[in-house]
Coordinates of C-alpha atoms in Angstrom, one line a residue:
M11 CA 33.3 -4.4 15.7
G12 CA 36.5 -3.7 13.6
A13 CA 35.7 0.0 12.9
L14 CA 38.3 1.5 15.2
T15 CA 41.9 0.7 16.1
Y16 CA 43.5 2.0 19.2
G17 CA 47.2 3.0 19.6
D18 CA 49.3 5.8 21.2
G19 CA 46.3 7.0 23.1
Q20 CA 44.1 7.6 20.1
A21 CA 41.5 5.9 17.9
T22 CA 41.9 5.5 14.3
L23 CA 39.1 4.5 11.8
T24 CA 39.8 1.2 9.9
P25 CA 38.4 0.9 6.3
L26 CA 35.3 -0.6 7.7
G27 CA 34.9 2.4 10.0
N28 CA 35.4 4.7 7.0
W29 CA 32.7 2.7 5.1
A30 CA 30.3 3.0 8.0
V31 CA 30.8 6.7 8.3
W32 CA 30.1 7.1 4.6
V33 CA 27.1 5.2 4.8
K34 CA 25.8 7.3 7.7
L35 CA 26.6 10.4 5.8
E36 CA 24.8 9.1 2.8
Q37 CA 21.7 8.3 4.9
I38 CA 21.9 11.8 6.4
C39 CA 22.0 13.4 2.9
V40 CA 19.0 11.5 1.7
A41 CA 17.0 12.3 4.7
A42 CA 17.9 16.1 4.2
Q43 CA 16.5 15.7 0.6
S44 CA 12.7 15.7 1.8
P45 CA 10.9 18.3 -0.2
A46 CA 7.6 17.7 1.5
G47 CA 9.1 17.7 5.0
N48 CA 7.7 14.5 6.3
I49 CA 10.9 13.2 7.8
E50 CA 9.9 13.6 11.5
V51 CA 6.2 12.7 11.4
P52 CA 4.8 9.2 12.0
A53 CA 4.1 6.9 9.1
E54 CA 0.4 7.5 8.8
E55 CA 1.0 11.2 8.5
M56 CA 3.9 10.8 6.1
L57 CA 1.7 8.6 3.9
R58 CA -1.1 11.1 4.0
G59 CA 1.4 13.9 2.9
C60 CA 2.6 11.7 0.0
A61 CA -0.9 10.9 -1.3
Q62 CA -0.9 14.2 -3.3
L63 CA 2.5 13.6 -4.8
R64 CA 3.5 12.2 -8.1
P65 CA 4.9 8.6 -7.9
N66 CA 8.7 9.6 -8.3
A67 CA 8.3 12.4 -5.7
A68 CA 6.5 10.0 -3.4
R69 CA 9.2 7.6 -3.6
A70 CA 11.8 10.2 -2.9
E71 CA 9.9 11.1 0.2
Y72 CA 9.6 7.4 1.3
R73 CA 13.4 7.2 0.9
A74 CA 14.0 10.3 3.1
W75 CA 11.6 9.1 5.7
L76 CA 13.2 5.7 5.8
A77 CA 16.7 7.0 6.0
A78 CA 15.9 8.6 9.2
R79 CA 14.8 5.4 11.0
T80 CA 15.9 1.9 11.5
V81 CA 14.5 -0.7 9.1
G82 CA 12.6 -2.6 11.8
S83 CA 11.0 0.5 13.2
A84 CA 10.1 1.9 9.8
V85 CA 8.4 -1.3 8.5
G86 CA 6.7 -1.8 11.8
E87 CA 5.2 1.7 11.5
L88 CA 4.1 1.2 7.8
L89 CA 2.4 -2.1 8.6
T90 CA 0.5 -0.5 11.6
A91 CA -0.7 2.3 9.2
A92 CA -1.6 -0.4 6.6
R93 CA -3.8 -2.1 9.3
G94 CA -6.0 1.1 9.6
E95 CA -9.4 1.7 8.2
D96 CA -8.1 4.0 5.4
A97 CA -7.5 1.9 2.3
L98 CA -5.6 4.6 0.6
L99 CA -3.0 4.5 3.4
R100 CA -2.9 0.7 3.0
G101 CA -1.9 0.9 -0.6
L102 CA 0.7 3.6 0.0
A103 CA 2.2 1.8 3.0
F104 CA 3.0 -1.1 0.6
E105 CA 4.5 1.3 -2.0
A106 CA 6.8 2.5 0.7
L107 CA 7.7 -1.0 1.6
R108 CA 8.6 -1.6 -2.0
V109 CA 11.2 1.1 -1.5
V110 CA 12.4 -0.7 1.7
G111 CA 12.9 -3.8 -0.4
A112 CA 14.5 -7.2 0.8
P113 CA 14.8 -6.1 4.4
A114 CA 11.1 -5.9 4.7
E115 CA 10.4 -9.4 3.5
P116 CA 10.2 -11.3 6.8
D117 CA 7.7 -8.7 8.1
V118 CA 5.6 -8.7 4.9
R119 CA 5.6 -12.5 4.9
A120 CA 4.4 -12.5 8.5
V121 CA 1.3 -10.6 7.7
V122 CA 0.1 -12.8 4.8
E123 CA -2.6 -14.3 7.0
E124 CA -4.2 -11.0 8.0
P125 CA -7.2 -10.7 5.8
A126 CA -6.8 -6.9 5.3
L127 CA -3.1 -7.1 4.3
R128 CA -3.0 -10.5 2.6
P129 CA -3.6 -9.4 -1.1
Y130 CA -1.1 -6.5 -0.7
A131 CA 1.5 -8.8 1.0
L132 CA 1.0 -11.4 -1.7
L133 CA 1.6 -8.9 -4.5
W134 CA 4.6 -7.4 -2.7
L135 CA 6.1 -10.8 -2.3
A136 CA 5.5 -11.9 -5.9
E137 CA 7.2 -8.7 -7.1
H138 CA 10.0 -9.2 -4.7
D139 CA 10.5 -12.7 -6.1
G140 CA 10.9 -11.3 -9.6
V141 CA 7.4 -11.5 -11.1
D142 CA 6.6 -8.8 -13.4
P143 CA 4.3 -6.1 -11.6
E144 CA 1.7 -6.5 -14.5
D145 CA 1.5 -10.4 -13.8
A146 CA 1.7 -10.3 -10.1
H147 CA -2.0 -10.2 -9.7
E148 CA -2.1 -13.8 -10.9
V149 CA -0.9 -14.9 -7.5
L150 CA -4.2 -13.8 -6.0
T151 CA -7.3 -16.1 -5.9
R152 CA -10.5 -14.8 -7.5
E153 CA -11.7 -13.9 -4.0
E154 CA -8.5 -12.1 -3.0
A155 CA -8.5 -10.1 -6.2
T156 CA -12.2 -9.1 -5.5
W157 CA -11.5 -8.2 -2.0
L158 CA -8.6 -6.0 -3.4
W159 CA -10.9 -4.5 -5.9
V160 CA -13.3 -3.4 -3.1
D161 CA -10.4 -2.1 -1.0
T162 CA -9.2 0.0 -3.9
A163 CA -12.7 1.3 -4.6
A164 CA -13.0 2.2 -0.9
A165 CA -9.7 4.4 -1.4
V166 CA -11.3 6.0 -4.6
A167 CA -14.6 6.6 -2.8
D168 CA -13.0 8.2 0.2
H169 CA -10.3 10.2 -1.7
G170 CA -11.1 10.5 -5.5
E171 CA -13.8 11.8 -7.6
A172 CA -17.0 10.1 -8.9
P173 CA -15.7 9.6 -12.5
M174 CA -12.7 7.7 -10.9
L175 CA -15.0 5.3 -9.1
V176 CA -17.0 4.7 -12.3
R177 CA -13.8 4.0 -14.2
H178 CA -12.7 1.6 -11.5
L179 CA -15.3 -0.8 -12.7
E180 CA -13.1 -1.4 -15.7
S181 CA -10.5 -2.8 -13.6
A182 CA -12.6 -5.7 -12.2
L183 CA -11.9 -9.2 -13.2
Q184 CA -15.5 -10.1 -13.8
P185 CA -16.9 -9.6 -17.3
T186 CA -20.2 -8.1 -16.3
V187 CA -21.4 -5.8 -13.6
P188 CA -24.0 -8.5 -12.4
A189 CA -21.2 -11.1 -12.1
L190 CA -19.0 -8.4 -10.2
L191 CA -21.8 -7.6 -7.9
A192 CA -22.3 -11.2 -7.0
E193 CA -18.6 -11.9 -6.2
V194 CA -18.3 -8.5 -4.3
R195 CA -21.3 -9.6 -2.0
S196 CA -19.4 -12.7 -1.0
A197 CA -16.1 -11.2 -0.7
G198 CA -16.6 -10.1 2.9
H199 CA -14.9 -6.8 2.7
P200 CA -16.2 -4.5 5.6
R201 CA -16.7 -1.5 3.3
T202 CA -18.7 -3.3 0.7
V203 CA -22.0 -1.4 1.4
Q204 CA -20.4 2.0 1.4
V205 CA -18.5 1.3 -1.8
L206 CA -21.7 0.0 -3.6
V207 CA -23.7 3.0 -2.4
A208 CA -20.9 5.4 -3.6
L209 CA -20.8 3.6 -6.9
A210 CA -24.5 3.8 -7.3
A211 CA -24.5 7.6 -6.7
A212 CA -21.6 8.1 -9.1
H213 CA -22.8 6.0 -12.1
P214 CA -24.7 7.8 -14.8
D215 CA -26.6 4.8 -16.0
P216 CA -29.8 4.7 -13.9
A217 CA -30.5 1.1 -14.5
L218 CA -27.0 0.1 -13.5
A219 CA -27.1 2.4 -10.5
K220 CA -30.3 0.8 -9.5
A221 CA -28.9 -2.7 -9.6
V222 CA -25.9 -1.6 -7.6
R223 CA -28.1 0.0 -5.0
R224 CA -30.1 -3.2 -4.7
A225 CA -26.9 -5.2 -4.2
A226 CA -25.9 -2.7 -1.4
F227 CA -29.2 -3.3 0.3
Q228 CA -28.9 -7.0 0.0
V229 CA -25.4 -6.9 1.6
H230 CA -26.7 -4.6 4.3
T231 CA -29.6 -6.8 5.1
G232 CA -27.7 -10.1 4.7
G233 CA -29.8 -11.1 1.9

């Protein structure tokens, strides 16, 4: 491959070989800087360990975990974790894929047609193509954005506190709660009922909570 030359019974590193050694040493050094100690664990366990970290610390952990693996195996593990039932891991997996960057593009593009991953993949690809992260949501259709809202709400319901779920209402595209409930009911997210029940239990407004419970019942019964 041009990394070595042979002569007088010994091998000598070429400039390419020296570069390859330094790259490998750099990867080893990055992997050694894993404060949370998640280098050796599978992607799902690593993501759970990063869930409690601040964004910068989590990115450092992603880099360390990635440095200990080939790109193909790392991306494959992250996408497998994203396909699970835990919506929090889905979001974190795509944050880790942002650290991977361009080498992950073919695999991310390949999962665009998977309903559970589509909104995340579209946002990842938009940002990869240079769209400002604050504007990337514009690549999503209304239905896709609503599906993502429910998925994020599921993550909050499973791992956050009740006030966080109530505040999540403010991030919805729909201008009113009735409009949100109408579109959430048609979004087809498998966690819709659980999210609405949790939101109804958390919301301090009795009238709004009642409307949300009614919507949850209608989704559950197919009404």
